[in-house]
Structures are given as C-alpha cells and as structure tokens.
CSV table of C-alpha atoms and ligand atoms in Angstrom, one decimal:
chain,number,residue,atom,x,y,z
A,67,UNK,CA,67.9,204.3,196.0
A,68,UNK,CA,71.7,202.7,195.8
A,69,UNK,CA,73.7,203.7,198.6
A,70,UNK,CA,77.5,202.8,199.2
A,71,UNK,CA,78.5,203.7,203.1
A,72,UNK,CA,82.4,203.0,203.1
A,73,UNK,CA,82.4,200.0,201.1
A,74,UNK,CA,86.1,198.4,200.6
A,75,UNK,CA,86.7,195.0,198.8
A,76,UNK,CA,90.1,193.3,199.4
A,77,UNK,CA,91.1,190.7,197.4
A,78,UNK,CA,94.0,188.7,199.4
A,79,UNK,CA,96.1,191.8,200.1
A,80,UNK,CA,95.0,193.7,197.7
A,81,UNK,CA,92.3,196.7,198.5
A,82,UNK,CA,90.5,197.5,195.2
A,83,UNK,CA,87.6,199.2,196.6
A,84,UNK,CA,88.9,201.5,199.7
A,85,UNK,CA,86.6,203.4,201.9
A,86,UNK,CA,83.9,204.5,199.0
A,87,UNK,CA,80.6,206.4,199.8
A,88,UNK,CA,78.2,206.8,197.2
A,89,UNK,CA,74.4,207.6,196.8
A,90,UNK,CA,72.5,207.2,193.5
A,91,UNK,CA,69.4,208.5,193.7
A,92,UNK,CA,66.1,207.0,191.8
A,93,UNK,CA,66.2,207.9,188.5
A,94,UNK,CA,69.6,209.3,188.5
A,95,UNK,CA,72.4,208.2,185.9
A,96,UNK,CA,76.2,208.1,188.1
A,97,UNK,CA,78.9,208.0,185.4
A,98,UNK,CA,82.3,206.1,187.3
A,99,UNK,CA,85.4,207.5,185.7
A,100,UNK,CA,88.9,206.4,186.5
A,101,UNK,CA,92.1,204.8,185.3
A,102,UNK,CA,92.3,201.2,184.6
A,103,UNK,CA,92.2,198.9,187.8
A,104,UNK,CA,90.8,201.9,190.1
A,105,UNK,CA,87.9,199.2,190.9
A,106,UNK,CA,85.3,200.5,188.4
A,107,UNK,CA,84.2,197.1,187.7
A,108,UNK,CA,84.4,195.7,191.3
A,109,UNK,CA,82.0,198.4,192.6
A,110,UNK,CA,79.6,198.0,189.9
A,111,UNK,CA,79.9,193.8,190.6
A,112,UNK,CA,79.5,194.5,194.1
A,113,UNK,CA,76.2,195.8,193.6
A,114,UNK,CA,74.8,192.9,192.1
A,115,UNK,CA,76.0,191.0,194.4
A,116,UNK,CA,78.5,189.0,191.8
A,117,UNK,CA,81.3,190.0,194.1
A,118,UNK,CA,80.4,190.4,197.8
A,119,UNK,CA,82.1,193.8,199.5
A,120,UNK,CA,84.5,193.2,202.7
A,121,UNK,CA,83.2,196.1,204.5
A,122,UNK,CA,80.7,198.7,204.6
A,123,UNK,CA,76.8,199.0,204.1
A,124,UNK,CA,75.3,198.7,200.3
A,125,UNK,CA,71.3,199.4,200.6
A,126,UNK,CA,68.8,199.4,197.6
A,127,UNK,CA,65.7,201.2,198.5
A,128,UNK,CA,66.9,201.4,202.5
A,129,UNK,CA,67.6,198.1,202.3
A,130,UNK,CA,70.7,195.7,202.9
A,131,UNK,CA,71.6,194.0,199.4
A,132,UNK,CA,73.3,191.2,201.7
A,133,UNK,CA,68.9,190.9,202.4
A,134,UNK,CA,68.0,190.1,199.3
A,135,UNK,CA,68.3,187.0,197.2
A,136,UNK,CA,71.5,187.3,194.9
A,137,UNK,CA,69.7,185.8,192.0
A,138,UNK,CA,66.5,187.8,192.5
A,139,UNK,CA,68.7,190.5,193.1
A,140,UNK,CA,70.4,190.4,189.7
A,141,UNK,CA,66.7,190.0,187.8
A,142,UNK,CA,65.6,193.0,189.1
A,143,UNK,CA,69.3,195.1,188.1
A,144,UNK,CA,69.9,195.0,184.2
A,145,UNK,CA,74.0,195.1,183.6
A,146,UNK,CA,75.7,195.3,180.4
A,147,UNK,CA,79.4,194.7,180.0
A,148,UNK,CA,82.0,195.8,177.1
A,149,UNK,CA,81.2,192.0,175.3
A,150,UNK,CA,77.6,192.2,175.4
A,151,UNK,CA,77.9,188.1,177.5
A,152,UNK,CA,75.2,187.8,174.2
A,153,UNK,CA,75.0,183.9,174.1
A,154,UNK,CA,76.6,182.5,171.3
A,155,UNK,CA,74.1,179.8,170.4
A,156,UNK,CA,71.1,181.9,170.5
A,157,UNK,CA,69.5,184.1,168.6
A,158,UNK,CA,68.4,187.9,169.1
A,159,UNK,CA,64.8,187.0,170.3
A,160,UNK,CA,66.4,184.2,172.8
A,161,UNK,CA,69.1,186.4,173.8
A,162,UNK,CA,66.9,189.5,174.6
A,163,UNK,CA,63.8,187.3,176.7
A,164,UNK,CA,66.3,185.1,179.1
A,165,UNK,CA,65.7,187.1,182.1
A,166,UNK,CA,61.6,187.4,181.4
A,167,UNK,CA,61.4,183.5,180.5
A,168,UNK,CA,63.7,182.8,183.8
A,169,UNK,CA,60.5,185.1,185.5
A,170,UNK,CA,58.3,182.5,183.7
A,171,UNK,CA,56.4,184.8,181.8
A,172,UNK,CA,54.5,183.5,179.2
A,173,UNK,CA,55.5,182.8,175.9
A,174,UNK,CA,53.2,185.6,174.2
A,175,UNK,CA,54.2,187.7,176.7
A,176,UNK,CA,57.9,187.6,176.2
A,177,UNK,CA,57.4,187.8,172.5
A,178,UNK,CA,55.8,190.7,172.8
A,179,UNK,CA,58.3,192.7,175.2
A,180,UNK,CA,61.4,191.2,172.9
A,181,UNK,CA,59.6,193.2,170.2
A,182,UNK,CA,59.0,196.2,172.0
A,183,UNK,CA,62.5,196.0,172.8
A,184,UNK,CA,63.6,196.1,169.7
A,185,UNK,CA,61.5,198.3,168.2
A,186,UNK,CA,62.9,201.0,171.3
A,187,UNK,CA,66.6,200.0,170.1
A,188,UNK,CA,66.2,200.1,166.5
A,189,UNK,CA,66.6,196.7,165.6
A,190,UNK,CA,63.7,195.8,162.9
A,191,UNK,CA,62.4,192.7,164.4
A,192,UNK,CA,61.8,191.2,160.7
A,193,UNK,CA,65.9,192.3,160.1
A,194,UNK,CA,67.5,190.5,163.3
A,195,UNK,CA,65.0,188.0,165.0
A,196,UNK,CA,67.0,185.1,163.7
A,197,UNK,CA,70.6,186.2,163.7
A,198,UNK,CA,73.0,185.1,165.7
A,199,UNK,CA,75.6,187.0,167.6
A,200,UNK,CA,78.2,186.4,165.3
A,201,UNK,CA,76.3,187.9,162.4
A,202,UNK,CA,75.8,190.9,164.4
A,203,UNK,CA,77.9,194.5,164.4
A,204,UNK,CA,79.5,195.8,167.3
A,205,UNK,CA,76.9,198.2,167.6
A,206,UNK,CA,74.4,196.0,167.2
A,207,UNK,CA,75.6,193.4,169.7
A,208,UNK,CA,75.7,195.9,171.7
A,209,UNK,CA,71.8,197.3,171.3
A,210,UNK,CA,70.9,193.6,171.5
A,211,UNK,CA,72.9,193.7,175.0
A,212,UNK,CA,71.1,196.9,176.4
A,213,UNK,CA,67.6,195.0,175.2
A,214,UNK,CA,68.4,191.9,177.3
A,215,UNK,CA,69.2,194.3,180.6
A,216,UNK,CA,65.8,196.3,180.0
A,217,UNK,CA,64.0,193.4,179.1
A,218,UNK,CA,62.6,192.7,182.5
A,219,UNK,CA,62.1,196.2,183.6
A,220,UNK,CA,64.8,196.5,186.2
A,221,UNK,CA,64.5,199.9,187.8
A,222,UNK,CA,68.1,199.7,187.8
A,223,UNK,CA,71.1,199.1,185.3
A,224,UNK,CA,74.5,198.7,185.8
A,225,UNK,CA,76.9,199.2,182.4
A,226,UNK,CA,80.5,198.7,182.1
A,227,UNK,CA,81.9,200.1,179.6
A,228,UNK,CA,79.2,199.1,177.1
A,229,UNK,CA,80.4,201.1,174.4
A,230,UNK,CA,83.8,201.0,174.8
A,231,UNK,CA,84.9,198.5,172.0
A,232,UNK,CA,82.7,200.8,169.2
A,233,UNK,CA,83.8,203.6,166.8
A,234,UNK,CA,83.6,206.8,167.9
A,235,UNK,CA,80.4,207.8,165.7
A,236,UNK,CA,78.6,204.2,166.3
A,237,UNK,CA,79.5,205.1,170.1
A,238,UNK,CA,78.1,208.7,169.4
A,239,UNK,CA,75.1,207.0,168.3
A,240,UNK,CA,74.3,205.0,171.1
A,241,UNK,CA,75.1,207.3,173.9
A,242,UNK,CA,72.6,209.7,172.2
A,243,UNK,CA,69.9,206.8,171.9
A,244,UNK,CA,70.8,206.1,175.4
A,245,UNK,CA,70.5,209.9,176.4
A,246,UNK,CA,67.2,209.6,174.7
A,247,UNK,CA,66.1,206.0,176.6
A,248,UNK,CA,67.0,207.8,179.9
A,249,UNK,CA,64.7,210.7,179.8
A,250,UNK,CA,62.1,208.3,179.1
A,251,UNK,CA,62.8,205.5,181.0
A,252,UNK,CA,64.3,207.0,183.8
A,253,UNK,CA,66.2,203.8,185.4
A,254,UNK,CA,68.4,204.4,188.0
A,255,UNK,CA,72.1,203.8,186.5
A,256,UNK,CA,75.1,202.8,187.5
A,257,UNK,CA,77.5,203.2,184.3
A,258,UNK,CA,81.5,202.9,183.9
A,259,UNK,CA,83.3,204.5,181.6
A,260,UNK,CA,87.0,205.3,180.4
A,261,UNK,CA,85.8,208.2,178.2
A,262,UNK,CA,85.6,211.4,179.7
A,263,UNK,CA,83.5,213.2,176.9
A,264,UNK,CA,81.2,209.9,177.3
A,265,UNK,CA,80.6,210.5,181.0
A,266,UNK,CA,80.0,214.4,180.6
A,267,UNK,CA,77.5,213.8,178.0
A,268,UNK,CA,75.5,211.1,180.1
A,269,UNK,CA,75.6,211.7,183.5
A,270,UNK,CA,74.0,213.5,186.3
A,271,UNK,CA,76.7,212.7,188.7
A,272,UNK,CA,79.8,211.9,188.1
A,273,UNK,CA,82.1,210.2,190.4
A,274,UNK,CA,86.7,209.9,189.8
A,275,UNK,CA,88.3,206.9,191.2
A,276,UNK,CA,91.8,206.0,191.5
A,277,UNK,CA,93.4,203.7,193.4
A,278,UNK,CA,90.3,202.2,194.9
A,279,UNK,CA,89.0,205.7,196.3
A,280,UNK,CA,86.4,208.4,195.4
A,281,UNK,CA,88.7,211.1,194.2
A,282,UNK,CA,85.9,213.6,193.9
A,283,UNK,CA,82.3,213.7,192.9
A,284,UNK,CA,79.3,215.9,192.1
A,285,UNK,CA,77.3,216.8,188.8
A,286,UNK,CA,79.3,217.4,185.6
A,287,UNK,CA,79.9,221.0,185.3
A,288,UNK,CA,80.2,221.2,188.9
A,289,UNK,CA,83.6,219.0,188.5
A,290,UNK,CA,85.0,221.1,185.4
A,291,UNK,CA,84.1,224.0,187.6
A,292,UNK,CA,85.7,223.1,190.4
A,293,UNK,CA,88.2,219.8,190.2
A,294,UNK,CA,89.6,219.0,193.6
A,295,UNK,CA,93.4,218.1,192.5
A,296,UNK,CA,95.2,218.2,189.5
A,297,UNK,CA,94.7,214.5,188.9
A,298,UNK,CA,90.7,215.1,188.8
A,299,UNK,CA,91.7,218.5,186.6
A,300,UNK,CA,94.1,216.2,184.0
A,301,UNK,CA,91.1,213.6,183.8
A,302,UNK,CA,88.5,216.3,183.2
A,303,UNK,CA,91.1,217.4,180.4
A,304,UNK,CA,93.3,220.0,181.7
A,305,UNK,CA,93.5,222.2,178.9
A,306,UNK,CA,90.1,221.4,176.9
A,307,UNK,CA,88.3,221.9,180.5
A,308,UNK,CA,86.6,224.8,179.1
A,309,UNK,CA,85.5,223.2,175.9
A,310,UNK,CA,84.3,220.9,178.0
A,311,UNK,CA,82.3,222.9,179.9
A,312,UNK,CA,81.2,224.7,176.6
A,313,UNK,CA,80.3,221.6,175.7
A,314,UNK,CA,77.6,221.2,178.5
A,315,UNK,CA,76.0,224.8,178.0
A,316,UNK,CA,73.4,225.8,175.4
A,317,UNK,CA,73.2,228.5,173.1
A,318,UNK,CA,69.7,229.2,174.4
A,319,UNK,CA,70.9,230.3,177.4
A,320,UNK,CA,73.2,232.8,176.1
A,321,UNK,CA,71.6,234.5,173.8
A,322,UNK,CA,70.5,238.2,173.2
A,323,UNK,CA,67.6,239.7,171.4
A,324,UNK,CA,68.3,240.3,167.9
A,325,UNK,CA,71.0,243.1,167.1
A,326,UNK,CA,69.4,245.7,164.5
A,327,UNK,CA,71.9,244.3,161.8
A,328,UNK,CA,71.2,240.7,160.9
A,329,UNK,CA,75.0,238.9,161.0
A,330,UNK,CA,76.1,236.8,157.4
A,331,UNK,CA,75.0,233.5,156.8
A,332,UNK,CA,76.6,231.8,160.1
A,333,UNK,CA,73.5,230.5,161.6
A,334,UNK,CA,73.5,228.0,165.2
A,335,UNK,CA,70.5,225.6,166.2
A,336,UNK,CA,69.5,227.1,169.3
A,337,UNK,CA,69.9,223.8,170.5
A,338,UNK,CA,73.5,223.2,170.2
A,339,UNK,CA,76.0,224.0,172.9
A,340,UNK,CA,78.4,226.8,173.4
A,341,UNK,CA,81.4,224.5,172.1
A,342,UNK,CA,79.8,223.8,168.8
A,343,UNK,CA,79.2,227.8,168.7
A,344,UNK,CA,82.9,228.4,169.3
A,345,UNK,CA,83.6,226.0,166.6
A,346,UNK,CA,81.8,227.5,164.3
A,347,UNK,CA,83.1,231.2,164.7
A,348,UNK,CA,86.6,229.8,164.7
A,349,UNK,CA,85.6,228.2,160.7
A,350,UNK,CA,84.3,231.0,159.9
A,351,UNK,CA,86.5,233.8,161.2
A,352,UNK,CA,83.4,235.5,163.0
A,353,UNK,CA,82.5,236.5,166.3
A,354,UNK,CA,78.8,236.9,166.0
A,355,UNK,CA,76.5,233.8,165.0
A,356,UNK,CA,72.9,233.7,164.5
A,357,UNK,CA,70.9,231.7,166.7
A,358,UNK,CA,67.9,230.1,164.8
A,359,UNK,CA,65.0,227.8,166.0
A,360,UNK,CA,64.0,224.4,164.7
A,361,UNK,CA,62.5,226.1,161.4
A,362,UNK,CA,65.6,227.8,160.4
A,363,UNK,CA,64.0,230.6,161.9
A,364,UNK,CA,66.2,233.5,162.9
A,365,UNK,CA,65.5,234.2,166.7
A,366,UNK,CA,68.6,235.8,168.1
A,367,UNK,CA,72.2,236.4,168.5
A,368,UNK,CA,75.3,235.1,170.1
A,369,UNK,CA,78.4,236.9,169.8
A,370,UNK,CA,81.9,235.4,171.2
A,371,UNK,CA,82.2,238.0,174.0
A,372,UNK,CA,78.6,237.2,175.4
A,373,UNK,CA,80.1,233.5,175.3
A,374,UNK,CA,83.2,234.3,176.9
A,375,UNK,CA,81.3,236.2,179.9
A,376,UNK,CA,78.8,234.0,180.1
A,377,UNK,CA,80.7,231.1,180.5
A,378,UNK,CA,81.9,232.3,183.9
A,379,UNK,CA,78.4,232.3,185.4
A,380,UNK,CA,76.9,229.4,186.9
A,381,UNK,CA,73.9,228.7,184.9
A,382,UNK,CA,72.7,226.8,182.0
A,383,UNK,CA,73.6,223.3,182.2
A,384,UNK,CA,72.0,220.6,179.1
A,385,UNK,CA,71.4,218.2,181.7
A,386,UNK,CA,69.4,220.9,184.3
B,546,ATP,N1,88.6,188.6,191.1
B,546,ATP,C1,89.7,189.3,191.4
B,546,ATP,N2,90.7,188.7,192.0
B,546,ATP,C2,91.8,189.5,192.4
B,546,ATP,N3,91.9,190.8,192.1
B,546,ATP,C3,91.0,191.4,191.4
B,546,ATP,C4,89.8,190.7,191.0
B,546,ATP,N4,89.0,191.5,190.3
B,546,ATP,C5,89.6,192.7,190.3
B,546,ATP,N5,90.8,192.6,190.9
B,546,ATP,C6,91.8,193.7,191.1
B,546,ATP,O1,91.1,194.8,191.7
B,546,ATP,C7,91.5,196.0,191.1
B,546,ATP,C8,90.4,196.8,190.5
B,546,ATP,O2,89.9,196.0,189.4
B,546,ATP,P1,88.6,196.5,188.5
B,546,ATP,O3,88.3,195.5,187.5
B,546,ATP,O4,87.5,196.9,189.5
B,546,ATP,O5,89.2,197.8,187.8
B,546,ATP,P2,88.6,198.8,186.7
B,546,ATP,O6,88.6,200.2,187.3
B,546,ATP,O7,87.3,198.2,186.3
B,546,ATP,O8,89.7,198.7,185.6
B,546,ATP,P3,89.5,198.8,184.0
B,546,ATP,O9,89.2,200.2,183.7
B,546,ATP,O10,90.8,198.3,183.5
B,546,ATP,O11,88.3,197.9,183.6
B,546,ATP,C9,92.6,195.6,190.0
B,546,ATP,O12,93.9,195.8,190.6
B,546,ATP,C10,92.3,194.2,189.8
B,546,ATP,O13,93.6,193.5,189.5
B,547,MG,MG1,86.6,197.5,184.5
C-alpha cells in the first residue's frame, strides 16, 4: 500500500535520502532503524508530504502521493513524533478530536471516538479529560499523542521515535500496548526507531539505513539470521545476535513431550521466548525447564540442548 521506488531527497548539496526502495504492505508494521541523521525522519516526512522527495515514485494504494491533496493527505496518515506536538493550551479531549473536528464531524460524534480512544489507551476519561499537557507523564503524553494519530481512523501511521524520550519499562509498556493495538487494528505503519530491541519486538519488516541508503531489509529474524555486512551485524548487536534471535522464538515451538521424570520447580510460560528460557536456566544452574500452560499446568519440557539445536532451524518466529 506505501511504496518507495528510488526516492532521494537533497537538501542543497546534501543527499539525505539516496536511491531508497521500499514496499509496506497493508496492514504491515516497517520498523526504520539506523544511526542518527541516516534520514529516518525525512523518509517518514516525505510520506506525508511535509517534505516533498527530489526523485523517485512514492504511491499509496497505486497511487502518486504528489496526486493527492497534502492536507487531505496528512488526515488520512496518523504520525506521532518523540514530543507528542500535544498542544499546550488544550486539553486531552481537544488534543485527541483536532483531526475529526477539522473533518467536521459532529460534536457527539467526536466525543464519543475521544472516549473510545481513551478507553483503548488506558487513559480513564473521568482521570485526564481536563488535563493539560503539562500535567501529563511522559508516558501519558505520549498515549495521548498515539490517540490524536488514531483518532480519525487513518489506515496508516507514521511514528518517530514515539517512545524514545520514556523509561525503559514505561517504554516496555507501550510497545507491548502497541503490539497489542496492532493485531487488532491492523494499520499500516511506518515507525522509526533508535532501539534495536524496540524494532525486533514490533516489526514485520525491518529496514537499516545509514547514510541516506537502505543497508538491508527483510523480516526480523531473517536479518539476525542473515545480516548483509558487519555494520547491519554490529546494529543487530554483534554479540547478543543470538539472544536476539532467542528473543523472537517461543518455547512452544521447542518443546518435547513430557520426559518420564518431572524436572524441580523451574517452570516456563509456554508463552515466553527461548531467551527468557536461557535466562532462566542460567539463574538457576539447570538445563531442563518445565514448560507449563496458562493454568500453571505442566505440559512439557525444554531442555538447553533442544534450545541450542533448535535455534539453528528456521522456524518459529512470535511474529509468524
Ligand atoms: N530541513 C532540512 N534542511 C537541511 N537538512 C536537513 C533537513 N532535515 C534533515 N536534514 C539533514 O538530512 C539528514 C537526515 O536527517 P533525518 O532527520 O532524516 O535523520 P534521522 O535518521 O531521523 O536522524 P535522528 O536519528 O538523529 O533523528 C541529516 O544530515 C540532516 O542534517
Ligand atoms: Mg529523526
């Protein structure tokens, strides 16, 4: 549904988008990792049309984006930046229903999707109606930003760095709620990151720049499989590659019926991935868990060899 065909943007003499092809499917979330000033931020501005490209083709839905009213454009693509743009002088239910009162929707009507918005965040609507931005947490500035980009519906939503100025476990807690919103809102997304782990986690496709190019891209564990160079290896982690890629495998997949001797007490959700499995036999000096189901359930077992074997094969992927 977006697609890049050799986009570059100069800016004077300075190319910071060279030559990039990209295709993001409907419903797919692209994660754009890179170092700082590899023109992240210009290719996601690019496709809302708040930066025009020099060269190359962008299409939404088959169709030039140079075809479509810039404004109209923007309504129908949510984007979040890092500093939430939350206006200063409003509060939460003015900040979330701009884009749906600039639609002239009615008044009842936007009330009623601001609420449904934040009900979906987890902002109690009796809590933060009336708050101002400055009254508001990072993390909830932030929730208050993704609300504003949904509120209209956009099929599609562009995110810089939304989480990037957030604690690690209020950021944990919104790329999960976010992992959640995806697989049921299933908006086409566009989202820039400088964290690694954040990008793994989220995306189906993720794409390396540096220096204004596509280094290499392709889904997650295909990329910690398989990095093209050393510089897409060192950004994948060099070293903790395999963690990583632990990280994105689930226990379900590898494991075996249950041995005739039940293991001691180390029990794994069958949910959780192979990392958090290595983990936990490294705590607790064993190399056999027991896998159990949401009821605490005993329903098999993983032992370290199974998930040092396993881990070679080509299967079993959390975001399959
Ligand atoms: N409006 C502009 N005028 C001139 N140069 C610009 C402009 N916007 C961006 N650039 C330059 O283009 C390059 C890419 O910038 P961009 O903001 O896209 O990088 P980024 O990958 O988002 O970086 P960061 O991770 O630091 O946010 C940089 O060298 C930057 O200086
Ligand atoms: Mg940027």
């Amino acid at each position: 549904m977006i697609e890049l065909t050799r986009v570059s943007k100069r800016f004077g003499d300075e190319t910071a988008v060279n030559d990039i092809s990209l295709r993001v499917p409907k419903g797919e979330f692209c994660a754009l990792v890179g170092t700082s000033g590899c023109g992240k931020s210009t290719t996601l501005r690019m496709i809302n049309r708040l930066i025009e490209h020099s060269e190359g083709d962008i299409t939404l839905d088959g169709q030039s984006i140079g075809a479509y009213d810039p404004v109209r454009l923007r309504r129908r693509i949510g984007y979040v930046i890092q500093h939430t743009g939350l206006f200063p002088h409003w509060n939460v239910v003015r900040n979330i229903g701009l884009v749906p009162r600039l639609l002239k929707w009615s008044t009842a009507d936007v009330q009623a999707r601001v609420e449904e918005l934040m009900d979906l965040l987890g902002l109690p609507v009796v809590e933060f109606s009336h708050k101002y931005p400055h009254q508001l947490s990072g993390g909830q500035a932030q929730r208050v930003g993704v609300a504003r980009a949904l509120a209209a519906d956009p099929d599609i939503l562009l995110m810089d760095e939304p989480f990037g100025a957030l604690d690690p476990i209020t950021r944990e807690k919104l790329q999960e709620e976010l992992a959640k919103l995806q697989a049921r809102l299933h908006k086409t997304v566009v989202f820039v990151t400088h964290d690694m782990d954040e990008a793994l986690k989220l995306a189906d496709h993720l794409v390396v720049m540096r220096e204004g190019r596509i280094i290499q891209q392709g889904s997650p564990l295909a990329l910690l499989q398989h990095p093209s160079d050393p510089f897409v290896e060192s950004m994948l982690g060099g070293l903790e590659r395999g963690l990583k890629q632990a990280a994105l495998t689930r226990v379900k997949d590898h494991m075996t019926s249950m041995g005739p001797t039940l293991p001691a007490q180390s029990r794994i959700p069958v949910n959780f991935s192979l990392r958090q499995a290595l983990s936990m036999m490294l705590r607790d000096h064993t190399d056999r868990l027991t896998v159990v189901d949401q009821h605490d359930v005993p329903i098999g077992d993983l032992s370290l060899r199974r998930v040092i074997k396993e881990a070679q094969l080509d299967k079993g992927s959390i975001r399959e």
